[in-house]
Amino acid sequence: KLMQRADLILSDSGGVQEEAPAFGIPVLVLRETTERPEGVTAGASKLIGTDRERIVAEASLMLDKPRAEIRVTSPYGDGRASRRICSYVLDFFGIPHEREADWIEEYKAVA
């Protein structure tokens, strides 16, 4: 819940680098390298290292931007895989259920 309410996240955690973009929250990665380069390539995260002055400068830049200007797209998916999997399993066994309208077409394409 805290992650959803954040304007910006500073972290060295690989898991956080994957999770925050699902909520549209940018991540400043406090490392020299990352095992999640997809996030950097997609613009969901920025690799800034561990220099205190750079961290403060980069965080200040991000926090000074209007929220509407910050566009974060997750390269790791939209966070609804488990719902889709349940839907596929229920369909496989012929169990009636409701699907979210926005992924019915995607489901039909792979079914």
mmCIF file of C-alpha atoms in Angstrom:
data_model
loop_
_atom_site.group_PDB
_atom_site.id
_atom_site.type_symbol
_atom_site.label_atom_id
_atom_site.label_comp_id
_atom_site.label_asym_id
_atom_site.label_seq_id
_atom_site.Cartn_x
_atom_site.Cartn_y
_atom_site.Cartn_z
ATOM 1 C CA LYS A 1 0.000 0.000 0.000
ATOM 2 C CA LEU A 2 2.872 2.351 0.759
ATOM 3 C CA MET A 3 4.371 1.777 -2.666
ATOM 4 C CA GLN A 4 1.077 2.740 -4.330
ATOM 5 C CA ARG A 5 1.048 6.040 -2.436
ATOM 6 C CA ALA A 6 4.647 7.008 -3.218
ATOM 7 C CA ASP A 7 5.672 9.671 -5.714
ATOM 8 C CA LEU A 8 9.128 8.166 -6.098
ATOM 9 C CA ILE A 9 10.986 5.144 -4.763
ATOM 10 C CA LEU A 10 14.713 4.943 -4.080
ATOM 11 C CA SER A 11 15.938 1.389 -3.695
ATOM 12 C CA ASP A 12 18.645 -1.141 -4.415
ATOM 13 C CA SER A 13 16.122 -4.006 -4.398
ATOM 14 C CA GLY A 14 15.553 -5.929 -7.614
ATOM 15 C CA GLY A 15 12.074 -6.880 -6.460
ATOM 16 C CA VAL A 16 11.132 -3.256 -5.874
ATOM 17 C CA GLN A 17 12.442 -2.409 -9.356
ATOM 18 C CA GLU A 18 9.869 -4.861 -10.731
ATOM 19 C CA GLU A 19 6.959 -3.998 -8.427
ATOM 20 C CA ALA A 20 6.929 -0.190 -8.414
ATOM 21 C CA PRO A 21 6.371 0.246 -12.168
ATOM 22 C CA ALA A 22 3.195 -1.869 -11.913
ATOM 23 C CA PHE A 23 1.814 1.024 -9.829
ATOM 24 C CA GLY A 24 3.215 3.672 -12.173
ATOM 25 C CA ILE A 25 5.849 4.729 -9.642
ATOM 26 C CA PRO A 26 9.348 5.597 -10.898
ATOM 27 C CA VAL A 27 12.380 4.017 -9.208
ATOM 28 C CA LEU A 28 15.818 5.480 -8.693
ATOM 29 C CA VAL A 29 18.113 2.469 -8.458
ATOM 30 C CA LEU A 30 20.852 2.944 -5.873
ATOM 31 C CA ARG A 31 23.369 0.625 -7.534
ATOM 32 C CA GLU A 32 26.098 0.802 -10.140
ATOM 33 C CA THR A 33 24.584 -2.130 -12.087
ATOM 34 C CA THR A 34 21.223 -3.879 -12.102
ATOM 35 C CA GLU A 35 19.929 -7.328 -12.980
ATOM 36 C CA ARG A 36 16.714 -5.601 -14.154
ATOM 37 C CA PRO A 37 17.923 -3.628 -17.215
ATOM 38 C CA GLU A 38 14.447 -3.868 -18.805
ATOM 39 C CA GLY A 39 13.185 -1.312 -16.316
ATOM 40 C CA VAL A 40 15.955 1.120 -17.181
ATOM 41 C CA THR A 41 15.408 0.615 -20.924
ATOM 42 C CA ALA A 42 11.649 1.193 -20.506
ATOM 43 C CA GLY A 43 12.232 4.337 -18.441
ATOM 44 C CA ALA A 44 10.536 2.855 -15.380
ATOM 45 C CA SER A 45 13.748 3.083 -13.385
ATOM 46 C CA LYS A 46 16.979 5.014 -13.522
ATOM 47 C CA LEU A 47 20.333 3.636 -12.448
ATOM 48 C CA ILE A 48 21.994 6.391 -10.405
ATOM 49 C CA GLY A 49 24.577 4.677 -8.214
ATOM 50 C CA THR A 50 25.371 5.393 -4.583
ATOM 51 C CA ASP A 51 26.855 8.888 -4.629
ATOM 52 C CA ARG A 52 24.948 10.982 -2.077
ATOM 53 C CA GLU A 53 25.013 14.196 -4.130
ATOM 54 C CA ARG A 54 23.750 12.447 -7.244
ATOM 55 C CA ILE A 55 20.975 10.697 -5.294
ATOM 56 C CA VAL A 56 19.778 14.013 -3.857
ATOM 57 C CA ALA A 57 20.007 15.745 -7.246
ATOM 58 C CA GLU A 58 18.130 12.997 -9.137
ATOM 59 C CA ALA A 59 15.456 12.661 -6.454
ATOM 60 C CA SER A 60 14.969 16.430 -6.388
ATOM 61 C CA LEU A 61 14.551 16.521 -10.174
ATOM 62 C CA MET A 62 11.906 13.797 -10.062
ATOM 63 C CA LEU A 63 10.031 15.285 -7.111
ATOM 64 C CA ASP A 64 9.955 18.737 -8.730
ATOM 65 C CA LYS A 65 8.156 17.380 -11.812
ATOM 66 C CA PRO A 66 4.362 17.557 -11.829
ATOM 67 C CA ARG A 67 2.893 14.080 -11.230
ATOM 68 C CA ALA A 68 1.063 14.264 -14.561
ATOM 69 C CA GLU A 69 4.400 14.548 -16.403
ATOM 70 C CA ILE A 70 5.721 11.277 -15.011
ATOM 71 C CA ARG A 71 4.808 8.328 -17.225
ATOM 72 C CA VAL A 72 5.952 4.930 -16.033
ATOM 73 C CA THR A 73 5.150 1.796 -18.000
ATOM 74 C CA SER A 74 6.048 -1.538 -16.509
ATOM 75 C CA PRO A 75 8.087 -3.823 -18.746
ATOM 76 C CA TYR A 76 7.230 -6.668 -16.352
ATOM 77 C CA GLY A 77 3.485 -6.852 -17.016
ATOM 78 C CA ASP A 78 0.386 -5.276 -15.575
ATOM 79 C CA GLY A 79 0.072 -7.256 -12.331
ATOM 80 C CA ARG A 80 -2.979 -9.253 -13.396
ATOM 81 C CA ALA A 81 -1.368 -12.538 -14.430
ATOM 82 C CA SER A 82 -2.914 -14.507 -11.566
ATOM 83 C CA ARG A 83 -6.416 -13.396 -12.579
ATOM 84 C CA ARG A 84 -5.742 -14.460 -16.146
ATOM 85 C CA ILE A 85 -4.352 -17.827 -15.060
ATOM 86 C CA CYS A 86 -7.415 -18.485 -12.896
ATOM 87 C CA SER A 87 -9.645 -17.599 -15.820
ATOM 88 C CA TYR A 88 -7.828 -19.993 -18.158
ATOM 89 C CA VAL A 89 -8.009 -22.812 -15.601
ATOM 90 C CA LEU A 90 -11.719 -22.225 -14.969
ATOM 91 C CA ASP A 91 -12.364 -22.220 -18.723
ATOM 92 C CA PHE A 92 -10.366 -25.423 -19.136
ATOM 93 C CA PHE A 93 -12.601 -27.150 -16.605
ATOM 94 C CA GLY A 94 -15.763 -25.524 -17.993
ATOM 95 C CA ILE A 95 -16.520 -23.621 -14.803
ATOM 96 C CA PRO A 96 -18.584 -20.464 -15.432
ATOM 97 C CA HIS A 97 -17.002 -17.207 -14.233
ATOM 98 C CA GLU A 98 -16.657 -13.515 -15.058
ATOM 99 C CA ARG A 99 -13.644 -12.040 -16.808
ATOM 100 C CA GLU A 100 -12.499 -8.451 -16.828
ATOM 101 C CA ALA A 101 -13.665 -6.891 -20.075
ATOM 102 C CA ASP A 102 -10.298 -5.373 -20.965
ATOM 103 C CA TRP A 103 -8.599 -8.722 -21.466
ATOM 104 C CA ILE A 104 -11.325 -10.798 -23.079
ATOM 105 C CA GLU A 105 -9.922 -10.046 -26.553
ATOM 106 C CA GLU A 106 -6.408 -10.975 -25.441
ATOM 107 C CA TYR A 107 -7.768 -14.204 -23.977
ATOM 108 C CA LYS A 108 -9.632 -15.071 -27.180
ATOM 109 C CA ALA A 109 -6.452 -14.538 -29.178
ATOM 110 C CA VAL A 110 -4.544 -17.217 -27.242
ATOM 111 C CA ALA A 111 -7.433 -19.604 -26.519
#
